[in-house]
Short mmCIF file of C-alpha atoms in Angstrom, two decimals:
data_model
loop_
_atom_site.label_atom_id
_atom_site.label_comp_id
_atom_site.label_asym_id
_atom_site.label_seq_id
_atom_site.Cartn_x
_atom_site.Cartn_y
_atom_site.Cartn_z
CA MET G 1 -162.39 149.88 -80.30
CA PRO G 2 -165.29 148.58 -82.36
CA GLU G 3 -165.27 145.45 -84.01
CA ALA G 4 -164.75 145.46 -87.58
CA PRO G 5 -166.85 143.73 -90.09
CA THR G 6 -166.20 140.27 -91.19
CA MET G 7 -165.88 141.01 -94.98
CA ILE G 8 -164.39 144.37 -96.52
CA ALA G 9 -164.49 145.52 -99.92
CA GLY G 10 -166.18 142.42 -101.06
CA ARG G 11 -163.26 140.18 -100.94
CA TYR G 12 -161.24 140.36 -97.73
CA ARG G 13 -162.58 138.08 -94.76
CA LEU G 14 -161.32 139.15 -91.23
CA GLY G 15 -160.01 136.69 -88.83
CA GLU G 16 -158.39 137.43 -85.86
CA ALA G 17 -156.40 140.91 -84.79
CA ILE G 18 -152.65 140.03 -84.78
CA GLY G 19 -151.26 143.42 -83.87
CA SER G 20 -151.57 146.73 -83.30
CA GLY G 21 -149.75 149.78 -82.79
CA GLY G 22 -149.05 153.42 -84.37
CA MET G 23 -152.48 154.72 -86.17
CA GLY G 24 -154.38 150.90 -86.55
CA ARG G 25 -154.51 147.50 -86.04
CA VAL G 26 -153.41 144.35 -88.03
CA TRP G 27 -155.89 141.61 -88.85
CA LEU G 28 -155.06 138.04 -90.39
CA ALA G 29 -157.73 137.76 -93.48
CA HIS G 30 -158.25 135.84 -96.17
CA ASP G 31 -158.28 137.01 -99.98
CA GLU G 32 -161.70 135.37 -101.12
CA ARG G 33 -160.77 135.98 -104.50
CA LEU G 34 -157.10 135.08 -104.76
CA ASP G 35 -157.81 132.41 -102.03
CA ARG G 36 -154.57 133.61 -99.93
CA ASP G 37 -153.99 134.42 -96.53
CA VAL G 38 -153.13 138.27 -96.07
CA ALA G 39 -152.54 140.86 -93.44
CA ILE G 40 -154.70 143.77 -93.56
CA LYS G 41 -153.75 147.10 -91.41
CA GLU G 42 -156.83 149.09 -90.37
CA ILE G 43 -156.05 152.67 -90.07
CA VAL G 44 -158.11 154.06 -86.95
CA LEU G 45 -158.30 157.60 -87.55
CA PRO G 46 -157.62 159.79 -84.71
CA PRO G 47 -160.49 161.96 -83.19
CA GLY G 48 -160.88 165.55 -84.07
CA SER G 49 -161.58 167.62 -86.88
CA GLU G 50 -161.75 166.53 -90.40
CA GLU G 51 -158.51 168.17 -90.96
CA ASP G 52 -156.66 165.63 -88.80
CA ALA G 53 -158.83 162.96 -90.37
CA ALA G 54 -157.30 164.29 -93.57
CA VAL G 55 -154.28 164.39 -92.26
CA ALA G 56 -154.41 160.65 -91.36
CA ARG G 57 -155.44 159.69 -94.68
CA ARG G 58 -152.81 161.29 -96.69
CA ARG G 59 -150.23 159.28 -94.06
CA THR G 60 -151.85 155.92 -95.21
CA LEU G 61 -151.40 156.83 -98.91
CA ARG G 62 -147.66 157.46 -98.16
CA GLU G 63 -147.35 154.35 -96.08
CA ALA G 64 -148.76 152.47 -98.78
CA ARG G 65 -146.92 154.22 -101.58
CA ALA G 66 -143.48 153.86 -99.90
CA ALA G 67 -143.85 149.79 -99.33
CA ALA G 68 -145.42 149.45 -102.65
CA ARG G 69 -142.26 150.94 -104.23
CA LEU G 70 -140.18 148.22 -102.71
CA ASN G 71 -139.91 144.97 -104.25
CA HIS G 72 -137.31 142.90 -102.10
CA PRO G 73 -137.70 139.66 -99.91
CA GLY G 74 -136.60 141.78 -96.71
CA VAL G 75 -139.84 144.07 -97.06
CA VAL G 76 -143.13 143.18 -96.39
CA GLY G 77 -145.23 143.15 -99.55
CA VAL G 78 -148.25 145.96 -100.06
CA TYR G 79 -150.90 144.54 -102.15
CA ASP G 80 -153.82 146.89 -101.89
CA VAL G 81 -155.13 149.83 -100.28
CA PHE G 82 -158.65 150.91 -100.17
CA GLU G 83 -161.17 152.96 -98.06
CA ALA G 84 -164.25 151.07 -96.24
CA ASP G 85 -166.50 152.22 -93.37
CA GLY G 86 -165.04 155.75 -93.64
CA LYS G 87 -161.40 154.18 -92.86
CA PRO G 88 -158.43 153.56 -95.02
CA TRP G 89 -157.24 149.90 -95.08
CA ILE G 90 -153.70 148.25 -96.34
CA VAL G 91 -153.65 144.80 -97.67
CA MET G 92 -150.61 143.05 -97.27
CA GLU G 93 -148.32 140.00 -97.37
CA HIS G 94 -149.21 138.04 -94.69
CA VAL G 95 -145.69 136.86 -92.65
CA PRO G 96 -146.12 134.35 -89.69
CA SER G 97 -143.46 135.38 -87.55
CA ARG G 98 -142.60 136.45 -84.36
CA SER G 99 -140.75 140.30 -84.14
CA LEU G 100 -137.28 140.49 -82.96
CA LYS G 101 -138.67 142.21 -79.63
CA GLU G 102 -140.73 139.29 -79.03
CA ILE G 103 -138.19 136.65 -79.31
CA VAL G 104 -135.30 138.97 -76.97
CA GLN G 105 -138.25 139.41 -74.34
CA GLU G 106 -139.25 135.90 -74.46
CA ASP G 107 -136.08 133.86 -75.22
CA GLY G 108 -133.58 136.36 -74.20
CA PRO G 109 -130.85 138.02 -76.20
CA LEU G 110 -129.04 136.81 -79.09
CA ASP G 111 -125.35 136.17 -79.54
CA ASP G 112 -123.37 138.46 -81.88
CA ARG G 113 -123.37 135.99 -84.88
CA GLN G 114 -127.14 135.53 -84.94
CA ALA G 115 -127.79 139.25 -84.26
CA ALA G 116 -125.22 139.79 -87.36
CA VAL G 117 -127.10 137.57 -89.43
CA ILE G 118 -130.16 139.61 -88.85
CA GLY G 119 -128.51 142.88 -88.80
CA LEU G 120 -127.02 142.06 -92.35
CA GLU G 121 -130.96 141.23 -93.76
CA ILE G 122 -132.09 144.43 -92.27
CA LEU G 123 -129.39 146.30 -93.70
CA GLU G 124 -130.08 144.65 -97.52
CA ALA G 125 -133.88 145.54 -97.10
CA LEU G 126 -132.67 149.46 -95.98
CA LYS G 127 -130.51 149.84 -98.89
CA ALA G 128 -133.28 148.59 -101.46
CA ALA G 129 -135.52 151.36 -99.46
CA HIS G 130 -132.98 153.75 -99.52
CA LYS G 131 -132.31 153.14 -103.29
CA ALA G 132 -135.80 153.72 -104.20
CA GLY G 133 -135.91 157.23 -102.50
CA VAL G 134 -137.48 155.76 -98.98
CA GLN G 135 -136.32 156.14 -95.65
CA HIS G 136 -137.95 153.85 -92.93
CA ARG G 137 -137.53 156.48 -90.17
CA ASP G 138 -138.80 153.86 -87.51
CA VAL G 139 -136.50 150.84 -87.54
CA LYS G 140 -136.77 148.98 -84.25
CA PRO G 141 -136.82 145.74 -82.78
CA ALA G 142 -140.69 145.29 -82.90
CA ASN G 143 -140.65 145.99 -86.77
CA VAL G 144 -137.97 143.49 -87.40
CA LEU G 145 -139.85 140.20 -88.07
CA ILE G 146 -138.12 137.11 -87.96
CA ALA G 147 -140.52 134.70 -90.39
CA ASP G 148 -141.34 131.09 -89.59
CA ASP G 149 -139.63 130.18 -92.88
CA GLY G 150 -136.16 132.31 -92.08
CA ARG G 151 -136.82 135.17 -93.71
CA VAL G 152 -135.59 138.52 -92.20
CA VAL G 153 -138.47 141.22 -92.78
CA LEU G 154 -138.49 145.03 -92.12
CA THR G 155 -142.23 145.82 -91.84
CA ASP G 156 -144.44 149.05 -90.77
CA PHE G 157 -143.09 151.77 -93.33
CA GLY G 158 -146.12 153.73 -91.76
CA ILE G 159 -144.12 156.77 -90.94
CA ALA G 160 -141.74 156.52 -93.94
CA THR G 161 -140.92 159.52 -96.38
CA ILE G 162 -140.53 159.25 -99.75
CA GLU G 163 -138.08 161.89 -101.77
CA GLY G 164 -140.21 164.35 -103.34
CA ASP G 165 -143.21 163.15 -101.69
CA GLY G 166 -143.97 167.12 -100.72
CA LEU G 167 -145.70 165.74 -97.63
CA VAL G 168 -143.73 166.74 -94.63
CA THR G 169 -144.76 165.15 -91.32
CA SER G 170 -145.27 167.46 -88.50
CA SER G 171 -142.77 167.53 -85.35
CA GLY G 172 -146.18 165.97 -83.61
CA GLN G 173 -146.40 162.95 -85.89
CA GLN G 174 -142.59 162.43 -85.97
CA LEU G 175 -142.79 161.03 -82.07
CA HIS G 176 -144.81 157.94 -83.69
CA ALA G 177 -141.37 156.73 -84.09
CA SER G 178 -139.90 154.91 -80.96
CA LEU G 179 -137.85 157.44 -79.13
CA ASP G 180 -135.61 154.75 -77.93
CA TYR G 181 -134.12 154.26 -81.48
CA MET G 182 -134.76 157.70 -82.99
CA ALA G 183 -131.53 159.29 -84.36
CA PRO G 184 -130.20 162.18 -82.60
CA GLU G 185 -130.75 164.52 -85.53
CA ARG G 186 -134.18 163.21 -85.64
CA ALA G 187 -134.97 164.08 -82.60
CA GLN G 188 -133.77 167.49 -82.35
CA GLU G 189 -134.47 168.45 -85.92
CA GLY G 190 -136.98 166.07 -87.19
CA GLU G 191 -134.51 165.20 -90.20
CA ALA G 192 -135.24 161.90 -91.84
CA THR G 193 -131.90 160.81 -93.84
CA GLU G 194 -130.53 157.42 -94.88
CA ALA G 195 -127.79 157.84 -91.67
CA ALA G 196 -130.78 158.09 -89.25
CA ASP G 197 -131.99 154.86 -90.51
CA LEU G 198 -128.89 153.04 -89.90
CA TRP G 199 -128.26 154.62 -86.69
CA SER G 200 -131.85 153.09 -85.69
CA LEU G 201 -130.25 149.85 -87.36
CA GLY G 202 -127.44 150.13 -84.61
CA ALA G 203 -129.87 150.89 -81.74
CA THR G 204 -131.92 147.64 -82.83
CA LEU G 205 -128.68 145.59 -83.03
CA TYR G 206 -127.87 146.77 -79.44
CA ASP G 207 -131.14 145.61 -78.21
CA ALA G 208 -130.72 142.24 -79.91
CA VAL G 209 -127.41 141.33 -77.87
CA GLU G 210 -127.90 143.46 -74.49
CA GLY G 211 -131.77 143.02 -74.08
CA ARG G 212 -132.20 146.58 -74.21
CA ALA G 213 -132.40 150.10 -75.74
CA PRO G 214 -128.93 151.70 -75.63
CA PHE G 215 -130.30 154.95 -74.27
CA HIS G 216 -133.73 154.19 -72.49
CA ARG G 217 -134.36 156.31 -69.56
CA SER G 218 -137.20 156.25 -67.32
CA SER G 219 -138.78 159.37 -69.06
CA ALA G 220 -139.18 160.40 -72.67
CA VAL G 221 -137.37 163.71 -71.85
CA GLY G 222 -134.35 161.61 -70.35
CA THR G 223 -134.24 159.32 -73.25
CA LEU G 224 -134.07 162.27 -75.45
CA THR G 225 -131.38 164.03 -73.60
CA ALA G 226 -129.21 160.63 -73.50
CA ILE G 227 -129.54 160.19 -77.23
CA ALA G 228 -128.53 163.86 -77.72
CA ALA G 229 -125.55 163.95 -75.19
CA ASP G 230 -124.54 160.64 -73.74
CA PRO G 231 -122.70 157.39 -75.09
CA PRO G 232 -124.50 154.39 -75.26
CA ASP G 233 -124.89 152.26 -72.06
CA PRO G 234 -121.83 150.05 -71.83
CA MET G 235 -122.13 146.79 -74.11
CA GLU G 236 -121.84 143.73 -72.06
CA ARG G 237 -122.49 140.73 -74.67
CA ALA G 238 -122.06 142.62 -78.21
CA GLY G 239 -119.00 140.52 -78.84
CA ALA G 240 -117.94 140.65 -82.58
CA LEU G 241 -120.94 143.40 -82.98
CA ALA G 242 -119.17 146.25 -80.86
CA PRO G 243 -117.35 147.66 -83.65
CA VAL G 244 -120.47 148.12 -85.86
CA ILE G 245 -122.80 149.16 -83.03
CA ASP G 246 -120.20 152.00 -81.95
CA GLY G 247 -120.03 152.89 -85.66
CA LEU G 248 -123.59 153.11 -86.15
CA LEU G 249 -124.40 155.03 -82.97
CA LYS G 250 -122.34 158.20 -83.71
CA LYS G 251 -123.84 161.43 -82.97
CA ASN G 252 -122.54 163.17 -85.95
CA PRO G 253 -124.30 161.34 -88.95
CA GLY G 254 -120.96 162.25 -90.87
CA GLU G 255 -119.07 160.23 -88.56
CA ARG G 256 -121.50 157.29 -88.77
CA LEU G 257 -120.84 154.10 -90.87
CA SER G 258 -121.70 154.25 -94.27
CA SER G 259 -123.99 151.17 -95.23
CA ALA G 260 -121.22 149.67 -97.20
CA GLU G 261 -119.04 149.78 -94.08
CA ALA G 262 -121.59 148.74 -91.95
CA GLY G 263 -122.08 145.61 -94.12
CA ARG G 264 -118.37 144.49 -94.15
CA LEU G 265 -118.13 144.68 -90.37
CA LEU G 266 -121.46 142.81 -90.05
CA GLN G 267 -120.30 139.97 -92.44
CA ALA G 268 -117.08 139.58 -90.64
CA ALA G 269 -119.38 139.30 -87.34
CA ALA G 270 -121.66 136.81 -88.59
CA GLU G 271 -118.74 134.56 -90.09
CA GLY G 272 -116.74 134.90 -86.85
CA LYS G 273 -115.64 131.94 -85.08
CA PRO G 274 -119.06 129.78 -84.37
CA ARG G 275 -119.70 128.68 -80.99
CA VAL G 276 -122.31 126.15 -79.93
CA ALA G 277 -124.93 128.40 -78.02
CA ARG G 278 -128.02 127.72 -76.11
CA ALA G 279 -130.72 126.22 -77.87
CA SER G 280 -132.52 129.21 -79.47
CA ALA G 281 -135.87 129.72 -80.79
CA VAL G 282 -134.48 132.21 -83.58
CA PRO G 283 -133.80 130.76 -86.63
CA VAL G 284 -131.26 132.55 -88.79
CA ALA G 285 -130.45 131.85 -92.31
CA PRO G 286 -126.74 131.93 -92.24
CA PRO G 287 -125.01 134.95 -94.29
CA ARG G 288 -124.46 135.15 -97.70
CA LYS G 289 -120.92 135.62 -98.85
CA ASN G 290 -122.38 137.46 -102.08
CA HIS G 291 -125.96 139.26 -101.18
CA ASP G 292 -128.13 138.53 -104.09
CA PRO G 293 -131.69 139.78 -102.86
CA SER G 294 -133.29 137.63 -105.71
CA THR G 295 -132.06 134.67 -103.33
CA VAL G 296 -133.27 135.54 -100.40
CA ARG G 297 -136.86 135.17 -100.42
CA PRO G 298 -137.59 131.30 -101.08
CA GLY G 299 -139.18 131.31 -97.49
CA PRO G 300 -141.75 128.68 -97.41
CA ALA G 301 -144.77 130.37 -97.36
CA ARG G 302 -144.21 131.00 -93.63
CA PRO G 303 -141.40 130.39 -90.07
CA LEU G 304 -137.01 133.21 -89.73
CA ILE G 305 -136.20 131.69 -88.98
CA ILE G 306 -137.48 131.31 -86.11
CA GLY G 307 -138.73 129.41 -83.62
CA ALA G 308 -138.34 125.59 -85.00
CA ALA G 309 -138.76 126.75 -88.28
CA ALA G 310 -135.74 128.59 -88.31
CA VAL G 311 -133.46 125.81 -87.65
CA ALA G 312 -134.46 124.63 -91.12
CA VAL G 313 -133.31 127.37 -93.11
CA LEU G 314 -130.09 127.93 -91.24
CA LEU G 315 -129.07 124.28 -92.00
CA VAL G 316 -130.83 123.82 -95.39
CA VAL G 317 -128.79 126.47 -96.63
CA ALA G 318 -125.67 124.31 -95.98
CA LEU G 319 -127.25 121.39 -97.17
CA VAL G 320 -125.86 120.09 -100.35
CA ALA G 321 -121.71 120.17 -100.14
CA PHE G 322 -120.68 116.74 -101.97
CA VAL G 323 -117.79 114.19 -101.15
CA ALA G 324 -117.95 113.54 -104.83
CA MET G 325 -116.49 109.58 -104.81
CA ARG G 326 -115.80 109.31 -108.40
CA PRO G 327 -116.06 106.24 -110.30
CA ASP G 328 -112.13 105.72 -110.00
CA GLY G 329 -112.16 106.04 -106.36
CA THR G 330 -110.75 109.42 -105.76
CA THR G 331 -112.46 111.83 -103.74
CA GLN G 332 -113.42 115.50 -104.52
CA THR G 333 -111.55 118.21 -102.34
CA PRO G 334 -112.29 121.67 -101.88
CA ASP G 335 -109.72 122.46 -104.31
CA ASP G 336 -111.67 120.61 -106.86
CA THR G 337 -114.30 123.20 -106.51
CA ALA G 338 -113.89 125.15 -109.92
CA ALA G 339 -114.80 121.88 -111.92
CA ALA G 340 -116.53 119.84 -109.64
CA PRO G 341 -119.16 117.96 -110.90
CA GLY G 342 -122.94 118.21 -109.77
CA PRO G 343 -124.44 115.47 -108.03
CA ALA G 344 -126.18 113.97 -111.32
CA ALA G 345 -122.22 113.73 -112.44
CA SER G 346 -120.74 112.30 -109.27
CA ALA G 347 -120.75 108.95 -108.54
CA GLY G 348 -123.04 109.15 -105.41
CA ALA G 349 -126.71 109.13 -104.91
CA PRO G 350 -127.78 112.78 -104.06
CA SER G 351 -127.80 113.91 -100.20
CA ALA G 352 -129.24 116.36 -98.47
CA VAL G 353 -127.05 116.02 -95.26
CA PRO G 354 -126.73 119.66 -93.99
CA SER G 355 -123.28 120.54 -92.60
CA ASP G 356 -123.49 121.71 -88.93
CA ALA G 357 -124.82 125.14 -88.51
CA SER G 358 -122.10 126.00 -85.79
CA ALA G 359 -119.09 124.35 -87.39
CA SER G 360 -119.86 125.61 -91.09
CA PRO G 361 -121.87 128.75 -90.74
CA THR G 362 -121.17 130.03 -94.46
CA ALA G 363 -121.75 127.10 -96.34
CA GLU G 364 -124.09 127.28 -99.30
CA PRO G 365 -125.32 124.78 -101.77
CA SER G 366 -123.63 125.12 -105.18
CA PRO G 367 -125.20 123.73 -108.54
CA ALA G 368 -121.57 122.53 -109.57
CA GLY G 369 -120.80 120.68 -106.16
CA ALA G 370 -119.32 122.08 -102.93
CA ALA G 371 -116.14 123.79 -101.94
CA THR G 372 -116.27 121.89 -98.33
CA PRO G 373 -116.68 118.21 -98.04
CA SER G 374 -120.42 117.00 -97.19
CA PRO G 375 -121.95 113.66 -97.12
CA THR G 376 -123.26 112.27 -100.68
CA ALA G 377 -126.13 109.65 -100.37
CA PRO G 378 -124.64 106.51 -100.72
CA ALA G 379 -126.55 104.12 -103.31
CA ALA G 380 -125.82 100.80 -104.71
CA GLY G 381 -126.77 99.23 -108.06
CA GLY G 382 -127.78 95.95 -108.75
CA GLY G 383 -126.68 93.47 -111.21
CA ASP G 384 -130.09 93.12 -113.51
CA ASP G 385 -131.94 95.77 -115.06
CA ASP G 386 -135.75 95.16 -114.20
CA GLY G 387 -135.40 97.75 -111.56
CA GLY G 388 -135.38 95.83 -108.75
CA GLY G 389 -137.86 95.35 -106.12
CA GLY G 390 -138.94 97.13 -103.14
CA PRO G 391 -141.81 99.21 -101.65
CA GLY G 392 -142.66 101.55 -104.36
CA GLN G 393 -141.29 99.59 -107.41
CA GLY G 394 -144.35 98.74 -109.44
CA ALA G 395 -146.76 99.09 -106.37
CA ALA G 396 -149.76 100.91 -106.17
CA ARG G 397 -149.23 104.74 -104.82
CA PRO G 398 -151.11 105.09 -101.62
CA GLN G 399 -154.30 107.56 -102.26
CA LEU G 400 -153.63 111.45 -101.87
CA PRO G 401 -154.46 112.58 -98.47
CA ALA G 402 -156.17 115.85 -97.95
CA GLY G 403 -153.74 118.93 -97.27
CA TRP G 404 -151.13 117.17 -99.68
CA ARG G 405 -150.11 117.69 -103.56
CA ASP G 406 -148.77 115.30 -106.16
CA TYR G 407 -145.76 117.16 -107.29
CA THR G 408 -143.94 116.08 -110.52
CA ASP G 409 -140.48 117.52 -110.86
CA PRO G 410 -139.31 118.52 -114.35
CA THR G 411 -136.62 115.93 -114.42
CA GLY G 412 -139.66 113.22 -114.14
CA PHE G 413 -139.93 112.10 -110.48
CA LYS G 414 -143.13 112.16 -108.49
CA VAL G 415 -143.64 112.54 -104.76
CA TYR G 416 -146.38 113.81 -102.36
CA VAL G 417 -145.92 117.04 -100.61
CA PRO G 418 -147.73 118.68 -98.19
CA ASN G 419 -149.66 121.81 -99.55
CA GLY G 420 -148.33 125.30 -98.21
CA TRP G 421 -144.93 124.07 -98.21
CA ALA G 422 -142.35 126.39 -99.74
CA GLN G 423 -140.30 125.12 -102.99
CA SER G 424 -137.06 126.29 -103.79
CA GLN G 425 -134.13 124.82 -106.11
CA GLU G 426 -130.63 124.83 -105.03
CA GLY G 427 -128.69 123.45 -107.57
CA THR G 428 -129.81 120.21 -108.78
CA MET G 429 -131.71 119.81 -105.29
CA VAL G 430 -135.31 120.77 -104.71
CA TYR G 431 -136.39 121.63 -101.55
CA PHE G 432 -139.80 122.06 -99.73
CA ARG G 433 -139.99 123.68 -96.21
CA SER G 434 -142.75 123.82 -93.80
CA ALA G 435 -143.59 126.67 -91.35
CA ASN G 436 -142.62 124.40 -88.48
CA GLY G 437 -139.15 123.46 -89.45
CA ARG G 438 -139.26 120.25 -91.56
CA VAL G 439 -137.29 119.93 -94.35
CA LEU G 440 -137.90 117.51 -97.60
CA GLY G 441 -135.00 117.58 -99.90
CA ILE G 442 -134.71 115.49 -103.09
CA ASP G 443 -131.71 114.94 -105.37
CA GLN G 444 -130.42 112.51 -108.02
CA THR G 445 -127.66 111.45 -109.61
CA ASP G 446 -126.96 108.91 -112.74
CA GLN G 447 -123.94 107.15 -111.38
CA PRO G 448 -125.01 104.96 -108.23
CA ARG G 449 -122.26 103.63 -105.85
CA PRO G 450 -121.54 100.28 -104.87
CA ASP G 451 -122.08 99.94 -101.07
CA PRO G 452 -124.78 102.61 -99.30
CA VAL G 453 -124.29 101.27 -96.17
CA ALA G 454 -120.10 101.40 -96.05
CA ASP G 455 -120.37 104.73 -97.63
CA TRP G 456 -122.53 106.11 -95.09
CA SER G 457 -120.16 104.86 -92.48
CA ALA G 458 -117.26 106.41 -94.07
CA GLN G 459 -118.94 109.73 -94.42
CA ARG G 460 -120.20 109.71 -90.89
CA ASP G 461 -116.50 108.91 -89.82
CA THR G 462 -115.05 111.70 -92.29
CA ARG G 463 -117.59 114.17 -91.01
CA ARG G 464 -117.17 113.69 -87.27
CA ALA G 465 -113.50 113.59 -87.42
CA GLY G 466 -113.69 117.47 -88.84
CA GLY G 467 -115.81 118.29 -85.76
CA GLU G 468 -119.33 118.17 -87.48
CA PHE G 469 -122.62 117.30 -85.79
CA PRO G 470 -121.78 118.03 -81.92
CA GLY G 471 -123.79 115.98 -79.68
CA TYR G 472 -124.28 113.21 -82.66
CA ARG G 473 -126.40 110.50 -81.48
CA GLU G 474 -126.44 107.86 -84.28
CA VAL G 475 -129.85 106.25 -84.69
CA LYS G 476 -128.77 103.87 -87.52
CA ILE G 477 -126.98 103.32 -90.97
CA ALA G 478 -128.62 100.18 -92.19
CA GLU G 479 -129.82 98.98 -95.26
CA VAL G 480 -133.58 99.15 -96.23
CA ASP G 481 -135.92 97.24 -98.39
CA TYR G 482 -136.82 99.99 -100.78
CA PHE G 483 -136.67 99.84 -104.69
CA ARG G 484 -133.58 97.98 -105.98
CA LYS G 485 -131.56 99.04 -103.23
CA ALA G 486 -131.44 101.66 -100.34
CA ALA G 487 -129.74 102.97 -97.22
CA ASP G 488 -130.86 105.02 -94.52
CA TRP G 489 -128.21 107.13 -92.27
CA GLU G 490 -130.53 108.71 -89.43
CA TRP G 491 -128.85 110.41 -86.40
CA SER G 492 -129.60 113.61 -84.39
CA TYR G 493 -127.41 116.63 -82.99
CA ASP G 494 -127.06 119.91 -81.62
CA THR G 495 -127.17 123.15 -83.38
CA ASN G 496 -127.20 126.81 -82.51
CA PHE G 497 -130.96 127.02 -82.24
CA GLY G 498 -131.76 123.24 -80.96
CA ARG G 499 -131.37 119.79 -81.38
CA VAL G 500 -132.28 118.47 -85.08
CA HIS G 501 -133.14 114.97 -86.32
CA VAL G 502 -132.31 113.84 -89.88
CA ASN G 503 -133.02 110.80 -92.13
CA ASN G 504 -131.07 110.45 -95.29
CA ARG G 505 -132.01 107.96 -97.74
CA GLY G 506 -130.05 106.69 -100.52
CA VAL G 507 -132.14 104.90 -102.97
CA VAL G 508 -131.07 103.03 -106.51
CA THR G 509 -134.01 103.10 -108.69
CA SER G 510 -131.92 101.70 -111.65
CA PRO G 511 -128.51 100.83 -112.91
CA ASN G 512 -127.95 104.58 -113.83
CA GLN G 513 -130.50 106.41 -111.21
CA ALA G 514 -130.18 106.95 -107.65
CA TYR G 515 -131.90 109.45 -105.48
CA GLY G 516 -131.16 110.91 -102.05
CA ILE G 517 -134.27 111.90 -100.11
CA TYR G 518 -133.60 114.07 -97.08
CA TRP G 519 -135.80 114.75 -94.29
CA GLN G 520 -135.12 116.72 -91.21
CA THR G 521 -137.30 118.21 -88.13
CA MET G 522 -136.63 119.33 -84.75
CA GLU G 523 -135.85 116.55 -82.50
CA SER G 524 -139.27 117.20 -80.45
CA ASP G 525 -141.14 117.11 -83.80
CA TRP G 526 -139.52 113.87 -85.17
CA ALA G 527 -142.00 110.98 -83.76
CA ALA G 528 -145.02 113.25 -84.95
CA ALA G 529 -143.44 113.65 -88.35
CA ASN G 530 -143.13 109.85 -89.03
CA LYS G 531 -146.09 109.00 -90.64
CA ASP G 532 -145.39 112.04 -92.79
CA LEU G 533 -142.14 110.89 -93.73
CA GLN G 534 -143.46 107.30 -94.60
CA LEU G 535 -146.13 108.71 -96.82
CA ILE G 536 -143.28 110.61 -98.89
CA PHE G 537 -141.45 107.38 -99.30
CA ASP G 538 -144.57 105.27 -100.29
CA SER G 539 -145.84 107.82 -102.87
CA PHE G 540 -142.16 108.36 -104.50
CA VAL G 541 -141.96 107.52 -108.16
CA PRO G 542 -138.81 107.42 -110.09
CA ARG G 543 -138.56 108.88 -113.55
CA SER G 544 -139.31 106.05 -115.87
#
């Protein structure tokens, strides 16, 4: 295949080829006009007549129209479509990721809970597509991307159909879809329906937990025969996913689970009793009790979750549950949730200590405080009003390094943050998440606590007594010289996705202002990330 030009359409500079299949290949490119990375699908027209080429061009436009109609965090966005060098090109959102197929092949099958969480995200993307009148027609592990930032993204609507489009894919073209994941009615009659997409979801989930397709045979004819007449191969690892997989792989579309029924079963499987699993490279965001599509796409500009970065998202979603120690010494309990004060109203400095992923799979941040206890960064208040001393107080900030930006929060504090880290707001906490699993979270309160070391120690004991932080290894709980008064709680522990290392600093900057500065990396990345953490500490400026 000849090499593509370096610059196309006068604005897209092509880089390396990052994928191929279907009717073309995908390039990593840079949009020189908007200064952003994109993925560009080059459509390689089949050899043959002009009529064949015209069909391919129409199919390309159909793909672009299908995907462009969808505005959902679980669907790869389409930015542009054009012709260059006699071929159609589609400009898409660049999602650094691994496919579910690659993850299963490289890391082994997922456990049922991990697969259920991914299944929920795929289902939400399909529901959005179906609502827009689009059937995907080729849902399979290779088309499910686990992004480096934790998103689960459905891609390649290349053979999607649009209701009312008037262009019907021929029986020859329909075999561009993968036979292993094709619903029996599609294989037999070429019928593209929402129910057929749900079948493909069931086959994809089967593959995710079993490591193989449910009807795969040594030949295409054998596979098609099995899809039409045989039950799926027996499941050995599906666990809580077995009912939803069985329900989605019903031969008769009328007997197949609806999307609502599948969603309930997937949610139940995702919220099942957690277990400590082998370290996995698959980062998966925890299930959301109320799936609000508008909240799904925070992701850093890139790494699902999966690989080291996925860990971050899973844990960060459970970051800010607070044990709100009130000034009167009482402790907020789960029953106080309805009237729970936010961190800024609590008696403690803000905290971003995450609940353990396996111990609290459904925890989510709450602007009004948490329904489940979670540590609050301890902070101490001094006696005088001069703002105290320590690094950062009145000292010159370090020079802003290349590749970083000077972030100013709407509340007034400032801190250096690496370029490209995805920013999100969860309650009163602002998060910055990298593509390789590093997480920075900053919260604040106007009611500092009296003894940060004692408070950290008490919270450690409480959390550990509750079964959190398996494999807990404490590095320190110690006072540090920083502003008026501060203390660090540093520790590491095991999660379903690998071992993580955390430092949570509670810092008092004035008698009525304290901050929590949370930092998390994978254990293997901790040492390399230390210089970045120090720069963050040195550059932090509280509100004046």
